[in-house]
Coordinates of C-alpha atoms in Angstrom, one line a residue:
X50 CA 69.5 1.8 -33.8
X51 CA 67.1 -1.1 -33.4
X52 CA 64.4 1.3 -32.3
X53 CA 64.9 3.4 -35.5
X54 CA 64.8 0.3 -37.7
X55 CA 61.7 -1.0 -36.0
X56 CA 60.0 2.4 -36.5
X57 CA 60.9 2.4 -40.2
X58 CA 59.5 -1.1 -40.6
X59 CA 56.3 -0.2 -38.9
X60 CA 55.9 2.8 -41.1
X61 CA 56.7 0.7 -44.2
X62 CA 54.1 -1.9 -43.3
X63 CA 51.5 0.6 -42.1
X64 CA 51.5 -0.7 -38.5
X65 CA 50.0 2.0 -36.4
X66 CA 50.6 0.9 -32.8
X67 CA 54.0 1.7 -31.4
X68 CA 56.3 -1.4 -31.5
X69 CA 59.3 -0.8 -29.3
X70 CA 62.3 -3.2 -28.8
X71 CA 63.2 -3.5 -25.2
X72 CA 66.8 -2.2 -25.8
X73 CA 69.1 -0.9 -28.5
X74 CA 72.0 -2.9 -26.9
X75 CA 72.9 -6.5 -27.8
X76 CA 71.2 -8.7 -25.2
X77 CA 72.2 -12.4 -26.0
X78 CA 70.7 -15.2 -24.0
X79 CA 72.8 -18.3 -23.4
X80 CA 71.8 -21.9 -22.4
X81 CA 74.0 -24.0 -20.2
X82 CA 73.9 -27.7 -20.7
X83 CA 76.3 -30.4 -19.5
X84 CA 79.1 -27.9 -19.2
X85 CA 78.5 -26.4 -22.6
X86 CA 77.2 -22.9 -23.0
X87 CA 75.2 -22.4 -26.2
X88 CA 74.1 -19.1 -27.7
X89 CA 70.3 -19.4 -27.5
X90 CA 69.8 -19.6 -31.3
X91 CA 72.4 -22.3 -31.6
X92 CA 70.6 -24.3 -28.9
X93 CA 67.2 -23.5 -30.3
X94 CA 67.8 -23.9 -34.1
X95 CA 70.9 -25.9 -34.6
X96 CA 70.5 -28.2 -31.6
X97 CA 66.7 -28.2 -32.0
X98 CA 66.4 -27.4 -28.2
X99 CA 67.4 -31.0 -27.3
X100 CA 70.4 -30.5 -24.9
X101 CA 69.0 -30.5 -21.4
X102 CA 68.9 -27.1 -19.7
X103 CA 70.9 -26.6 -16.5
X104 CA 70.9 -22.9 -16.4
X105 CA 69.8 -19.9 -18.5
X106 CA 72.3 -17.0 -18.6
X107 CA 70.9 -13.5 -19.3
X108 CA 73.3 -10.6 -20.0
X109 CA 74.2 -8.1 -17.3
X110 CA 74.0 -4.3 -17.7
X111 CA 71.4 -4.3 -20.5
X112 CA 69.3 -1.1 -20.3
X113 CA 65.9 -0.5 -21.7
X114 CA 65.5 2.4 -24.2
X115 CA 64.1 5.7 -22.9
X116 CA 61.1 5.2 -25.2
X117 CA 60.3 1.9 -23.4
X118 CA 60.7 3.3 -19.9
X119 CA 58.6 6.3 -20.7
X120 CA 55.8 4.2 -22.1
X121 CA 55.9 1.8 -19.1
X122 CA 55.8 4.6 -16.5
X123 CA 52.7 6.0 -18.1
X124 CA 51.0 2.6 -18.8
X125 CA 47.4 2.1 -17.7
X126 CA 47.8 -1.7 -17.9
X127 CA 50.6 -4.2 -18.5
X128 CA 49.7 -7.5 -20.2
X129 CA 52.4 -10.2 -20.3
X130 CA 51.6 -12.3 -23.4
X131 CA 51.5 -16.2 -23.3
X132 CA 55.1 -16.4 -24.3
X133 CA 57.9 -18.5 -22.8
X134 CA 58.5 -17.0 -19.4
X135 CA 62.2 -17.9 -19.3
X136 CA 63.6 -17.0 -22.8
X137 CA 60.9 -14.6 -24.1
X138 CA 59.7 -12.6 -21.1
X139 CA 62.6 -12.8 -18.7
X140 CA 65.1 -11.2 -21.2
X141 CA 62.7 -8.2 -21.5
X142 CA 62.3 -7.9 -17.7
X143 CA 66.1 -8.2 -17.4
X144 CA 66.6 -4.9 -19.3
X145 CA 66.9 -2.3 -16.5
X146 CA 64.7 -0.7 -15.3
X147 CA 61.8 -2.6 -16.8
X148 CA 61.2 -5.0 -13.9
X149 CA 61.3 -2.4 -11.1
X150 CA 59.0 -0.1 -13.1
X151 CA 56.5 -2.9 -13.5
X152 CA 56.9 -4.0 -9.9
X153 CA 56.1 -0.4 -8.8
X154 CA 53.3 0.2 -11.2
X155 CA 50.2 1.2 -9.3
X156 CA 47.9 -0.2 -12.0
X157 CA 47.3 -3.8 -13.1
X158 CA 49.8 -6.3 -14.4
X159 CA 48.1 -9.4 -16.0
X160 CA 49.9 -12.4 -17.4
X161 CA 48.5 -15.1 -19.7
X162 CA 49.6 -18.7 -19.3
X163 CA 51.5 -20.3 -22.2
X164 CA 50.8 -23.7 -20.6
X165 CA 47.5 -25.4 -21.5
X166 CA 46.6 -28.8 -20.0
X167 CA 50.2 -29.5 -18.9
X168 CA 51.7 -28.7 -22.3
X169 CA 53.2 -25.7 -24.1
X170 CA 51.2 -24.6 -27.1
X171 CA 54.5 -24.4 -29.0
X172 CA 58.2 -24.3 -28.3
X173 CA 60.4 -25.6 -25.5
X174 CA 58.6 -24.0 -22.4
X175 CA 57.3 -27.4 -21.1
X176 CA 60.7 -29.1 -21.6
X177 CA 62.4 -26.2 -19.8
X178 CA 60.1 -26.3 -16.9
X179 CA 60.6 -30.1 -16.5
X180 CA 64.4 -29.7 -16.7
X181 CA 64.4 -26.9 -14.1
X182 CA 62.5 -29.0 -11.7
X183 CA 59.2 -27.2 -12.1
X184 CA 55.7 -28.7 -12.6
X185 CA 54.5 -28.1 -16.2
X186 CA 51.3 -26.3 -15.2
X187 CA 49.6 -23.0 -15.3
X188 CA 49.9 -22.8 -11.6
X189 CA 53.7 -23.1 -11.9
X190 CA 53.7 -20.2 -14.4
X191 CA 51.6 -18.0 -12.0
X192 CA 53.9 -18.9 -9.1
X193 CA 57.0 -18.1 -11.2
X194 CA 55.7 -14.5 -11.9
X195 CA 54.8 -14.2 -8.3
X196 CA 54.3 -10.7 -6.9
X197 CA 55.0 -9.2 -10.4
X198 CA 51.5 -9.8 -11.4
X199 CA 48.0 -8.8 -10.1
X200 CA 46.0 -11.1 -12.4
X201 CA 46.4 -14.3 -14.3
X202 CA 44.6 -15.7 -17.3
X203 CA 44.6 -19.4 -18.0
X204 CA 42.8 -22.0 -20.1
X205 CA 39.6 -23.8 -19.4
X206 CA 41.4 -27.1 -19.6
X207 CA 43.1 -26.1 -16.3
X208 CA 39.9 -25.0 -14.6
X209 CA 40.0 -25.6 -10.8
X210 CA 43.8 -26.1 -10.6
X211 CA 44.8 -22.6 -9.4
X212 CA 43.0 -22.5 -6.1
X213 CA 46.3 -21.9 -4.3
X214 CA 47.3 -18.9 -6.4
X215 CA 46.5 -15.6 -4.6
X216 CA 45.9 -13.3 -7.6
X217 CA 42.8 -12.3 -9.5
X218 CA 42.1 -15.1 -12.1
X219 CA 40.3 -15.4 -15.4
X220 CA 39.6 -18.9 -16.8
X221 CA 38.8 -18.8 -20.5
X222 CA 39.6 -20.5 -23.8
X223 CA 43.1 -19.3 -24.5
X224 CA 43.9 -21.5 -27.5
X225 CA 44.2 -19.3 -30.5
X226 CA 43.5 -21.2 -33.8
X227 CA 42.1 -18.3 -35.9
X228 CA 42.3 -14.5 -36.1
X229 CA 38.9 -14.4 -34.5
X230 CA 40.2 -16.4 -31.5
X231 CA 43.0 -13.9 -31.1
X232 CA 40.7 -10.9 -31.2
X233 CA 38.3 -12.6 -28.7
X234 CA 41.1 -13.5 -26.3
X235 CA 42.7 -10.0 -26.5
X236 CA 39.3 -8.5 -25.6
X237 CA 38.7 -11.0 -22.8
X238 CA 42.2 -10.2 -21.3
X239 CA 41.8 -6.5 -21.7
X240 CA 38.3 -6.5 -20.0
X241 CA 39.7 -8.6 -17.2
X242 CA 42.8 -6.3 -16.8
X243 CA 40.5 -3.3 -16.6
X244 CA 38.5 -4.9 -13.8
X245 CA 41.7 -5.9 -11.9
X246 CA 43.0 -2.3 -12.2
X247 CA 39.7 -0.9 -10.9
X248 CA 39.7 -3.3 -7.9
X249 CA 36.6 -5.2 -9.0

């Protein structure tokens, strides 16, 4: 299974934290563009994510592994990384019962915006947002996650733009150029999530 292979790789490379794939089932994403439905990797690599997006198709009946559901049910905090909400995060949330578990979690769920100053740090997130009729902004990302999240972290370039977003907020430097930047941001997000969970 994918879980077993991932566990073997973690052991081989001496990675101590548990790394769990969302599912052991195939879970292909497809992109619909001008009447053509592309497998995601075809659209992303072969077509260089140029065909305009009309719809994103996620598979039905994908189930999360027991290991994932058990970890989520016991989680103190959930942090949604600054990845593409549509083709990185949504496929994970789509694996049942990940979304309902997170929605019912009594503790804090915090998301980090992948949009900085109206642009994606990398990849097609900004293009996707435009083609789906969304503003390319941190606010739009927070609104997209909606009631799923209790807190939202966004970059200093977007300071003052999230006044209408009704969740706890942290505005910090989220651009990660170096390993030190990654450690700093991880600590900032973790400290913020702990405060959100405690109701501060």
